[in-house]
Tab-separated table of N, CA and C in Angstrom:
chain	number	residue	atom	x	y	z
A	1	MET	N	138.461	-38.608	183.339
A	1	MET	CA	136.967	-37.275	184.167
A	1	MET	C	136.567	-36.068	183.423
A	2	ARG	N	137.299	-35.706	181.791
A	2	ARG	CA	136.836	-34.164	181.638
A	2	ARG	C	135.251	-34.848	181.488
A	3	ARG	N	134.860	-36.425	180.781
A	3	ARG	CA	133.829	-36.812	180.445
A	3	ARG	C	132.878	-37.023	181.980
A	4	ARG	N	132.742	-36.641	182.974
A	4	ARG	CA	132.350	-36.839	183.968
A	4	ARG	C	132.078	-35.912	184.345
A	5	ALA	N	132.673	-34.619	183.952
A	5	ALA	CA	132.071	-33.297	184.394
A	5	ALA	C	131.555	-32.941	183.168
A	6	ALA	N	131.787	-33.012	181.857
A	6	ALA	CA	130.450	-32.897	180.897
A	6	ALA	C	128.957	-33.618	181.612
A	7	ALA	N	129.153	-34.838	181.694
A	7	ALA	CA	127.150	-35.100	182.151
A	7	ALA	C	126.806	-34.833	183.025
A	8	ARG	N	127.531	-34.352	184.419
A	8	ARG	CA	126.943	-33.640	184.999
A	8	ARG	C	126.046	-32.305	184.706
A	9	PRO	N	126.799	-31.565	184.011
A	9	PRO	CA	125.615	-30.451	183.513
A	9	PRO	C	124.341	-31.106	182.959
A	10	ALA	N	124.589	-31.836	181.978
A	10	ALA	CA	123.870	-31.946	180.855
A	10	ALA	C	122.925	-32.667	181.680
A	11	ALA	N	122.884	-33.227	182.938
A	11	ALA	CA	122.116	-34.114	183.637
A	11	ALA	C	121.245	-33.193	184.624
A	12	ARG	N	122.243	-32.222	185.253
A	12	ARG	CA	121.286	-30.915	185.728
A	12	ARG	C	120.592	-30.031	185.046
A	13	ARG	N	120.228	-30.098	183.354
A	13	ARG	CA	119.650	-29.433	183.118
A	13	ARG	C	117.943	-30.428	182.773
A	14	VAL	N	118.377	-31.862	182.385
A	14	VAL	CA	117.567	-32.307	182.409
A	14	VAL	C	116.694	-33.155	183.355
A	15	VAL	N	116.898	-32.854	184.839
A	15	VAL	CA	116.616	-33.311	185.874
A	15	VAL	C	115.273	-32.681	186.240
A	16	PRO	N	115.437	-31.472	186.018
A	16	PRO	CA	114.350	-30.105	186.293
A	16	PRO	C	113.573	-30.300	185.261
A	17	ALA	N	113.613	-29.990	184.189
A	17	ALA	CA	112.861	-30.416	183.039
A	17	ALA	C	111.711	-31.421	182.993
A	18	LEU	N	112.562	-32.623	183.584
A	18	LEU	CA	111.742	-33.942	183.579
A	18	LEU	C	110.739	-33.571	185.063
A	19	ALA	N	111.403	-33.392	185.625
A	19	ALA	CA	110.007	-32.271	187.301
A	19	ALA	C	109.139	-31.757	186.561
A	20	SER	N	109.512	-30.901	186.160
A	20	SER	CA	108.616	-29.483	185.332
A	20	SER	C	107.312	-30.402	184.576
A	21	ALA	N	108.130	-31.097	184.039
A	21	ALA	CA	106.472	-32.334	183.236
A	21	ALA	C	106.385	-32.867	183.724
A	22	ALA	N	106.799	-33.606	184.801
A	22	ALA	CA	106.143	-34.654	185.350
A	22	ALA	C	104.459	-33.744	186.306
A	23	ALA	N	105.556	-33.088	186.449
A	23	ALA	CA	104.700	-32.244	187.717
A	23	ALA	C	102.947	-31.323	186.435
A	24	ALA	N	103.691	-30.702	185.873
A	24	ALA	CA	102.236	-30.241	184.944
A	24	ALA	C	101.573	-31.345	184.154
A	25	ALA	N	102.165	-32.499	184.532
A	25	ALA	CA	101.292	-34.033	183.725
A	25	ALA	C	100.418	-34.243	185.656
A	26	VAL	N	100.724	-34.360	185.937
A	26	VAL	CA	100.113	-33.733	187.280
A	26	VAL	C	98.881	-33.499	187.216
A	27	LEU	N	99.491	-31.967	187.553
A	27	LEU	CA	97.912	-31.030	187.386
A	27	LEU	C	96.817	-31.232	186.377
A	28	ALA	N	97.192	-31.616	184.967
A	28	ALA	CA	97.212	-31.340	183.812
A	28	ALA	C	95.472	-32.571	184.220
A	29	LEU	N	95.759	-33.168	185.017
A	29	LEU	CA	94.860	-34.969	185.122
A	29	LEU	C	94.251	-34.496	186.502
A	30	ALA	N	94.713	-33.824	187.512
A	30	ALA	CA	94.097	-33.948	188.891
A	30	ALA	C	92.725	-33.269	188.932
A	31	PRO	N	92.297	-32.058	187.526
A	31	PRO	CA	91.172	-31.399	187.550
A	31	PRO	C	89.751	-32.944	186.971
A	32	ALA	N	90.204	-33.675	186.365
A	32	ALA	CA	89.660	-34.330	185.576
A	32	ALA	C	89.123	-35.616	186.208
A	33	ALA	N	90.088	-35.998	187.210
A	33	ALA	CA	90.004	-36.534	188.633
A	33	ALA	C	88.584	-36.233	189.727
A	34	ASP	N	88.989	-35.091	189.474
A	34	ASP	CA	88.074	-34.269	190.418
A	34	ASP	C	86.361	-34.184	189.753
A	35	ALA	N	86.276	-33.947	188.569
A	35	ALA	CA	85.135	-33.683	187.554
A	35	ALA	C	84.962	-35.357	187.488
A	36	ALA	N	85.154	-36.420	187.963
A	36	ALA	CA	84.891	-37.814	187.420
A	36	ALA	C	84.223	-37.756	188.718
A	37	ALA	N	84.442	-38.036	190.212
A	37	ALA	CA	84.462	-37.834	191.349
A	37	ALA	C	83.428	-37.277	191.586
A	38	ALA	N	83.121	-36.486	190.649
A	38	ALA	CA	81.790	-35.388	191.270
A	38	ALA	C	80.201	-36.237	191.092
A	39	PRO	N	79.197	-36.412	191.145
A	39	PRO	CA	78.022	-36.997	191.263
A	39	PRO	C	77.994	-35.902	189.841
A	40	ALA	N	76.983	-36.755	189.427
A	40	ALA	CA	76.640	-35.685	188.603
A	40	ALA	C	74.609	-35.410	189.177
A	41	VAL	N	74.055	-34.218	188.894
A	41	VAL	CA	72.711	-34.071	188.918
A	41	VAL	C	71.835	-34.340	188.098
A	42	PRO	N	70.944	-35.221	188.652
A	42	PRO	CA	69.829	-35.401	188.120
A	42	PRO	C	69.419	-34.434	186.877
A	43	ALA	N	69.477	-35.258	185.267
A	43	ALA	CA	69.036	-34.945	184.537
A	43	ALA	C	67.678	-34.253	184.248
A	44	ASP	N	66.669	-34.094	185.106
A	44	ASP	CA	65.444	-33.623	185.663
A	44	ASP	C	65.223	-32.515	186.335
A	45	LYS	N	66.289	-32.468	186.794
A	45	LYS	CA	65.681	-31.258	187.635
A	45	LYS	C	65.391	-30.114	187.436
A	46	PRO	N	65.635	-29.592	186.421
A	46	PRO	CA	64.639	-28.427	185.637
A	46	PRO	C	63.188	-28.864	185.637
A	47	LEU	N	62.611	-30.271	185.291
A	47	LEU	CA	61.261	-30.367	185.041
A	47	LEU	C	60.796	-30.781	186.710
A	48	VAL	N	61.916	-31.155	187.696
A	48	VAL	CA	61.347	-30.974	189.171
A	48	VAL	C	61.400	-29.880	189.750
A	49	LEU	N	62.017	-29.274	189.386
A	49	LEU	CA	61.965	-27.675	189.365
A	49	LEU	C	60.492	-26.949	189.059
A	50	SER	N	60.437	-26.624	187.906
A	50	SER	CA	59.310	-26.500	186.877
A	50	SER	C	57.778	-27.022	187.936
A	51	ARG	N	57.918	-28.781	188.201
A	51	ARG	CA	56.975	-28.901	189.341
A	51	ARG	C	56.292	-28.553	190.370
A	52	TRP	N	57.448	-27.810	191.030
A	52	TRP	CA	57.318	-27.042	192.324
A	52	TRP	C	57.213	-26.023	192.739
A	53	THR	N	56.998	-25.391	191.584
A	53	THR	CA	56.826	-23.663	191.456
A	53	THR	C	55.673	-23.554	190.867
A	54	GLN	N	54.655	-24.275	190.307
A	54	GLN	CA	53.253	-23.973	189.541
A	54	GLN	C	52.702	-23.031	190.723
A	55	ALA	N	51.330	-22.586	190.330
A	55	ALA	CA	50.125	-21.922	190.932
A	55	ALA	C	49.289	-22.887	192.033
A	56	ASP	N	49.499	-24.089	191.626
A	56	ASP	CA	48.137	-24.871	192.057
A	56	ASP	C	48.738	-25.082	193.292
A	57	ALA	N	47.592	-25.791	194.112
A	57	ALA	CA	47.556	-26.145	195.432
A	57	ALA	C	48.939	-27.779	195.488
A	58	VAL	N	48.554	-28.815	194.348
A	58	VAL	CA	49.226	-30.244	194.212
A	58	VAL	C	50.972	-29.442	193.806
A	59	SER	N	51.255	-28.320	192.919
A	59	SER	CA	52.548	-28.202	193.289
A	59	SER	C	53.023	-27.555	194.572
A	60	TYR	N	51.973	-27.014	195.055
A	60	TYR	CA	52.089	-26.480	196.319
A	60	TYR	C	52.745	-27.224	197.215
A	61	ARG	N	52.564	-28.322	197.050
A	61	ARG	CA	51.725	-30.003	198.302
A	61	ARG	C	53.170	-30.621	198.067
A	62	ALA	N	53.615	-30.385	197.109
A	62	ALA	CA	54.623	-31.847	195.807
A	62	ALA	C	56.191	-30.783	196.785
A	63	TRP	N	56.321	-29.448	196.735
A	63	TRP	CA	56.960	-28.705	197.530
A	63	TRP	C	57.696	-29.258	198.719
A	64	ALA	N	56.323	-28.851	200.072
A	64	ALA	CA	56.403	-29.150	200.887
A	64	ALA	C	56.889	-30.466	201.411
A	65	ASP	N	56.479	-31.633	201.143
A	65	ASP	CA	56.661	-32.352	201.323
A	65	ASP	C	57.895	-32.673	200.872
A	66	ALA	N	58.514	-32.077	199.578
A	66	ALA	CA	60.069	-32.297	199.428
A	66	ALA	C	61.154	-31.168	200.512
A	67	ARG	N	60.755	-30.737	200.902
A	67	ARG	CA	60.368	-30.175	201.655
A	67	ARG	C	61.417	-30.526	202.860
A	68	GLU	N	60.515	-31.032	203.634
A	68	GLU	CA	60.289	-32.122	204.927
A	68	GLU	C	61.203	-33.110	204.338
A	69	HIS	N	61.578	-33.249	203.500
A	69	HIS	CA	62.015	-34.791	203.181
A	69	HIS	C	63.104	-34.588	202.105
A	70	ARG	N	64.244	-33.228	202.588
A	70	ARG	CA	65.241	-32.750	201.820
A	70	ARG	C	66.873	-33.853	201.831
A	71	ASP	N	66.687	-34.137	202.363
A	71	ASP	CA	68.002	-35.439	201.796
A	71	ASP	C	67.387	-36.207	200.509
A	72	ALA	N	66.221	-36.264	200.614
A	72	ALA	CA	65.860	-37.570	199.540
A	72	ALA	C	66.251	-36.712	198.008
A	73	TRP	N	66.764	-35.717	197.826
A	73	TRP	CA	66.462	-34.205	196.817
A	73	TRP	C	67.753	-34.181	197.123
A	74	ALA	N	69.366	-34.728	197.828
A	74	ALA	CA	70.052	-34.093	198.108
A	74	ALA	C	71.071	-33.714	196.354
A	75	ALA	N	71.014	-34.849	195.812
A	75	ALA	CA	71.882	-35.066	194.324
A	75	ALA	C	71.427	-33.622	193.439
A	76	TYR	N	70.215	-33.152	193.405
A	76	TYR	CA	69.586	-31.960	193.219
A	76	TYR	C	70.506	-31.029	193.159
A	77	GLY	N	70.755	-30.986	193.827
A	77	GLY	CA	71.270	-29.493	194.590
A	77	GLY	C	70.847	-28.422	194.702
A	78	PHE	N	69.482	-28.528	195.427
A	78	PHE	CA	68.342	-27.048	195.375
A	78	PHE	C	69.209	-27.120	196.368
A	79	ASP	N	68.695	-25.377	196.724
A	79	ASP	CA	69.353	-24.366	197.280
A	79	ASP	C	67.544	-24.086	198.028
A	80	TRP	N	67.859	-24.437	199.469
A	80	TRP	CA	66.287	-24.374	199.992
A	80	TRP	C	66.564	-23.265	201.134
A	81	SER	N	67.509	-23.206	201.289
A	81	SER	CA	67.668	-21.028	202.290
A	81	SER	C	67.002	-20.288	201.991
A	82	THR	N	66.486	-19.942	203.362
A	82	THR	CA	65.113	-19.308	202.783
A	82	THR	C	65.398	-17.785	204.053
A	83	ASP	N	64.568	-16.831	203.914
A	83	ASP	CA	64.574	-15.946	205.336
A	83	ASP	C	62.778	-15.129	204.769
A	84	TYR	N	62.300	-15.998	204.768
A	84	TYR	CA	60.698	-16.157	204.745
A	84	TYR	C	60.515	-14.486	203.903
A	85	CYS	N	59.896	-13.775	204.551
A	85	CYS	CA	59.642	-13.017	203.879
A	85	CYS	C	59.830	-11.968	204.107
A	86	THR	N	61.631	-12.119	204.094
A	86	THR	CA	62.821	-11.195	203.663
A	86	THR	C	62.676	-9.910	204.893
A	87	THR	N	61.979	-8.783	204.915
A	87	THR	CA	61.933	-7.436	205.817
A	87	THR	C	60.529	-7.680	206.197
A	88	SER	N	59.630	-8.104	205.453
A	88	SER	CA	58.090	-7.836	206.161
A	88	SER	C	58.136	-8.641	206.838
A	89	PRO	N	56.776	-8.820	207.752
A	89	PRO	CA	56.574	-9.782	208.670
A	89	PRO	C	55.524	-11.153	207.886
A	90	ASP	N	56.431	-12.132	208.625
A	90	ASP	CA	55.869	-13.282	208.241
A	90	ASP	C	54.270	-13.873	208.446
A	91	ASN	N	53.705	-13.337	209.474
A	91	ASN	CA	52.960	-13.552	209.715
A	91	ASN	C	52.185	-11.988	210.064
A	92	PRO	N	51.710	-11.383	209.342
A	92	PRO	CA	50.971	-9.716	208.937
A	92	PRO	C	49.524	-10.377	209.495
A	93	PHE	N	49.440	-9.469	210.335
A	93	PHE	CA	47.487	-9.147	211.194
A	93	PHE	C	47.304	-10.600	211.812
A	94	GLY	N	48.771	-11.924	211.893
A	94	GLY	CA	48.265	-13.478	212.194
A	94	GLY	C	47.932	-13.944	211.419
A	95	PHE	N	48.387	-13.553	209.500
A	95	PHE	CA	48.129	-14.082	208.461
A	95	PHE	C	49.445	-15.124	208.078
A	96	PRO	N	49.331	-16.510	208.410
A	96	PRO	CA	50.937	-17.199	208.201
A	96	PRO	C	51.468	-17.326	206.464
A	97	PHE	N	51.983	-16.062	206.821
A	97	PHE	CA	52.412	-15.936	204.678
A	97	PHE	C	53.685	-16.611	205.056
A	98	ARG	N	54.312	-17.253	206.096
A	98	ARG	CA	56.016	-17.599	206.151
A	98	ARG	C	55.178	-18.585	205.099
A	99	MET	N	55.335	-20.096	205.135
A	99	MET	CA	55.737	-21.050	204.295
A	99	MET	C	55.195	-20.396	202.978
A	100	ALA	N	54.404	-19.502	202.115
A	100	ALA	CA	54.104	-18.866	201.006
A	100	ALA	C	55.543	-18.236	201.146
A	101	CYS	N	55.796	-17.646	201.983
A	101	CYS	CA	57.277	-16.578	201.201
A	101	CYS	C	58.347	-17.821	200.890
A	102	ALA	N	58.859	-19.283	202.187
A	102	ALA	CA	59.655	-19.801	201.637
A	102	ALA	C	59.472	-20.686	200.397
A	103	ARG	N	58.331	-20.933	199.815
A	103	ARG	CA	58.717	-21.364	198.570
A	103	ARG	C	58.947	-20.231	197.332
A	104	HIS	N	58.625	-18.653	197.335
A	104	HIS	CA	58.838	-18.220	196.744
A	104	HIS	C	60.162	-18.077	196.643
A	105	ASP	N	61.382	-17.961	197.740
A	105	ASP	CA	62.240	-17.685	198.304
A	105	ASP	C	62.986	-19.334	197.534
A	106	PHE	N	62.412	-20.114	197.579
A	106	PHE	CA	63.214	-21.538	196.917
A	106	PHE	C	63.166	-21.617	195.393
A	107	GLY	N	61.902	-21.052	194.874
A	107	GLY	CA	61.326	-20.555	193.275
A	107	GLY	C	62.720	-19.852	192.836
A	108	TYR	N	62.757	-18.312	193.653
A	108	TYR	CA	63.668	-17.349	193.412
A	108	TYR	C	65.419	-18.030	193.004
A	109	ARG	N	65.830	-18.598	194.179
A	109	ARG	CA	67.182	-19.262	194.353
A	109	ARG	C	67.661	-20.428	193.223
A	110	ASN	N	66.876	-21.026	193.342
A	110	ASN	CA	66.773	-22.731	192.128
A	110	ASN	C	66.836	-21.762	191.076
A	111	HIS	N	66.212	-20.886	190.636
A	111	HIS	CA	65.992	-20.019	188.938
A	111	HIS	C	67.263	-19.116	188.056
A	112	ARG	N	67.526	-19.417	189.079
A	112	ARG	CA	69.585	-18.519	188.884
A	112	ARG	C	69.859	-18.205	187.684
A	113	ALA	N	70.060	-19.396	187.691
A	113	ALA	CA	70.991	-19.972	186.386
A	113	ALA	C	70.873	-19.791	185.104
A	114	GLY	N	70.268	-18.608	184.917
A	114	GLY	CA	69.531	-17.830	183.293
A	114	GLY	C	68.347	-17.939	183.525
A	115	LEU	N	67.598	-19.038	184.364
A	115	LEU	CA	66.302	-19.094	184.099
A	115	LEU	C	65.731	-17.952	185.097
A	116	PHE	N	65.930	-17.200	185.684
A	116	PHE	CA	65.154	-16.425	186.445
A	116	PHE	C	63.816	-15.157	185.728
A	117	PRO	N	64.356	-14.543	184.494
A	117	PRO	CA	63.578	-13.749	183.914
A	117	PRO	C	62.243	-14.425	182.991
A	118	ALA	N	62.924	-15.761	182.699
A	118	ALA	CA	61.889	-16.470	182.348
A	118	ALA	C	60.827	-16.801	182.978
A	119	ALA	N	61.163	-17.143	184.551
A	119	ALA	CA	59.951	-17.496	185.500
A	119	ALA	C	59.325	-17.018	186.237
A	120	LYS	N	60.215	-15.202	186.664
A	120	LYS	CA	60.278	-14.864	187.389
A	120	LYS	C	58.572	-14.391	187.960
A	121	SER	N	58.252	-13.986	185.928
A	121	SER	CA	56.360	-13.905	186.559
A	121	SER	C	55.486	-15.352	187.194
A	122	ARG	N	56.059	-16.355	186.303
A	122	ARG	CA	55.377	-17.451	187.407
A	122	ARG	C	55.541	-17.681	188.473
A	123	LEU	N	56.489	-17.496	189.250
A	123	LEU	CA	57.148	-17.483	190.642
A	123	LEU	C	56.632	-16.725	191.494
A	124	ASP	N	56.239	-15.496	190.645
A	124	ASP	CA	55.173	-14.164	191.717
A	124	ASP	C	54.161	-14.876	191.640
A	125	GLU	N	53.637	-15.479	190.383
A	125	GLU	CA	52.114	-15.809	190.739
A	125	GLU	C	51.305	-17.176	191.567
A	126	ALA	N	52.608	-17.434	191.545
A	126	ALA	CA	52.484	-18.483	192.555
A	126	ALA	C	52.576	-18.235	193.664
A	127	PHE	N	53.352	-17.269	194.067
A	127	PHE	CA	53.207	-17.065	195.892
A	127	PHE	C	51.934	-16.236	196.197
A	128	HIS	N	51.154	-15.632	194.885
A	128	HIS	CA	50.198	-15.054	195.159
A	128	HIS	C	49.331	-15.701	195.070
A	129	ALA	N	49.276	-16.909	194.927
A	129	ALA	CA	48.224	-18.264	194.715
A	129	ALA	C	48.234	-19.205	196.139
A	130	ASP	N	49.608	-19.486	196.317
A	130	ASP	CA	50.012	-19.457	197.607
A	130	ASP	C	49.635	-18.447	199.149
A	131	LEU	N	49.745	-17.194	198.983
A	131	LEU	CA	48.916	-16.367	199.988
A	131	LEU	C	47.321	-16.340	199.767
A	132	ARG	N	47.457	-16.355	198.455
A	132	ARG	CA	45.628	-16.505	198.627
A	132	ARG	C	44.809	-17.926	199.206
A	133	ARG	N	45.497	-18.941	198.785
A	133	ARG	CA	45.030	-20.030	199.800
A	133	ARG	C	45.355	-19.813	201.481
A	134	VAL	N	45.847	-19.254	201.573
A	134	VAL	CA	46.754	-18.973	203.281
A	134	VAL	C	44.995	-18.189	203.757
A	135	CYS	N	44.091	-17.507	203.031
A	135	CYS	CA	42.945	-16.313	203.393
A	135	CYS	C	41.686	-17.516	203.033
A	136	ALA	N	41.917	-18.262	202.306
A	136	ALA	CA	40.559	-18.715	201.750
A	136	ALA	C	39.723	-19.203	203.144
A	137	PRO	N	40.606	-20.651	203.664
A	137	PRO	CA	39.982	-19.991	205.288
A	137	PRO	C	38.847	-19.321	205.986
A	138	TYR	N	39.530	-17.981	205.396
A	138	TYR	CA	39.087	-16.969	206.650
A	138	TYR	C	37.232	-16.138	205.912
A	139	SER	N	36.775	-15.850	206.699
A	139	SER	CA	35.425	-15.351	206.021
A	139	SER	C	35.447	-13.825	206.255
A	140	GLY	N	34.356	-13.189	205.553
A	140	GLY	CA	34.373	-11.342	205.646
A	140	GLY	C	35.531	-10.651	205.969
A	141	ALA	N	35.160	-9.623	207.113
A	141	ALA	CA	36.144	-8.793	207.011
A	141	ALA	C	37.507	-9.195	206.831
A	142	ARG	N	37.694	-10.596	208.280
A	142	ARG	CA	39.189	-10.664	208.019
A	142	ARG	C	39.183	-11.757	206.634
A	143	ARG	N	38.684	-12.248	206.098
A	143	ARG	CA	39.124	-12.603	204.291
A	143	ARG	C	40.026	-11.449	203.440
A	144	ALA	N	38.762	-10.016	203.442
A	144	ALA	CA	39.245	-9.470	202.784
A	144	ALA	C	40.149	-8.291	203.552
A	145	SER	N	40.595	-8.543	204.536
A	145	SER	CA	42.447	-8.066	204.976
A	145	SER	C	43.247	-8.759	205.487
A	146	CYS	N	43.180	-10.134	204.972
A	146	CYS	CA	43.836	-11.032	204.324
A	146	CYS	C	44.198	-11.017	202.788
A	147	GLU	N	43.317	-10.645	201.908
A	147	GLU	CA	43.065	-11.054	200.504
A	147	GLU	C	44.159	-8.986	200.275
A	148	SER	N	44.156	-8.597	201.152
A	148	SER	CA	43.858	-6.717	200.563
A	148	SER	C	45.497	-7.084	200.922
A	149	THR	N	46.513	-7.731	202.269
A	149	THR	CA	47.315	-7.951	202.449
A	149	THR	C	48.203	-8.649	201.766
A	150	ALA	N	48.100	-9.876	201.352
A	150	ALA	CA	48.395	-10.582	200.187
A	150	ALA	C	48.369	-10.345	198.952
A	151	TRP	N	47.661	-10.063	198.454
A	151	TRP	CA	47.911	-8.802	197.380
A	151	TRP	C	49.057	-7.425	197.287
A	152	THR	N	49.004	-6.815	198.299
A	152	THR	CA	50.434	-6.203	198.965
A	152	THR	C	51.968	-6.600	198.697
A	153	TYR	N	51.717	-8.430	199.274
A	153	TYR	CA	53.226	-8.437	199.124
A	153	TYR	C	53.484	-9.472	197.742
A	154	TYR	N	52.588	-9.369	197.172
A	154	TYR	CA	52.718	-9.665	195.650
A	154	TYR	C	52.702	-8.747	195.028
A	155	GLN	N	52.545	-7.803	195.225
A	155	GLN	CA	52.772	-6.590	194.340
A	155	GLN	C	54.335	-5.596	194.820
A	156	SER	N	54.485	-6.077	195.978
A	156	SER	CA	55.874	-6.022	196.127
A	156	SER	C	57.000	-6.844	195.398
A	157	VAL	N	56.986	-8.225	195.231
A	157	VAL	CA	57.918	-9.210	194.440
A	157	VAL	C	57.366	-9.040	193.149
A	158	ARG	N	56.242	-8.705	192.475
A	158	ARG	CA	56.502	-8.145	190.970
A	158	ARG	C	57.208	-7.572	191.067
A	159	LEU	N	56.911	-6.109	191.626
A	159	LEU	CA	57.591	-4.829	190.856
A	159	LEU	C	59.169	-4.887	191.358
A	160	PHE	N	59.646	-5.499	192.863
A	160	PHE	CA	60.998	-5.154	193.404
A	160	PHE	C	61.686	-6.591	193.630
A	161	GLY	N	61.023	-7.842	193.269
A	161	GLY	CA	61.556	-8.807	193.350
A	161	GLY	C	62.675	-9.204	192.688
A	162	ILE	N	64.018	-9.278	193.241
A	162	ILE	CA	65.201	-9.534	192.216
A	162	ILE	C	65.638	-11.113	193.040
A	163	SER	N	66.402	-12.252	191.533
A	163	SER	CA	66.945	-13.375	192.113
A	163	SER	C	68.256	-12.499	193.131
């Protein structure tokens, strides 16, 4: 009987130690399982992002097409959210600046991961180019008014825009 009594205290010490070790092993493996299950972001994401945020009309059209078909780009994890022209009118004096503001938001939001300072000037220039394309169909005083408004919007983001 003494032998049995001595075995029980040892067993009582071993069981909790084994349970702790097993729990630690499960927890150590859990993050690895989650990381393996998460899909990898395509390696060309920075290149795609750069192509969609240039000042030319081809870049704008590529971005607009991708925006229309966002589901096809889901693996890239792009942030498509926008507040359009923030606190400024989206259509000042009837000039449709809304989509230029949406692309500008896209550029700012997706260059956050340490890339923003290097990209800000290019993003702001692309915004100005998009606004000027909005103004291009107008003529005379109407065009001058549009371009003046575009310049004001551009200067606002150039001076005060932050990611």
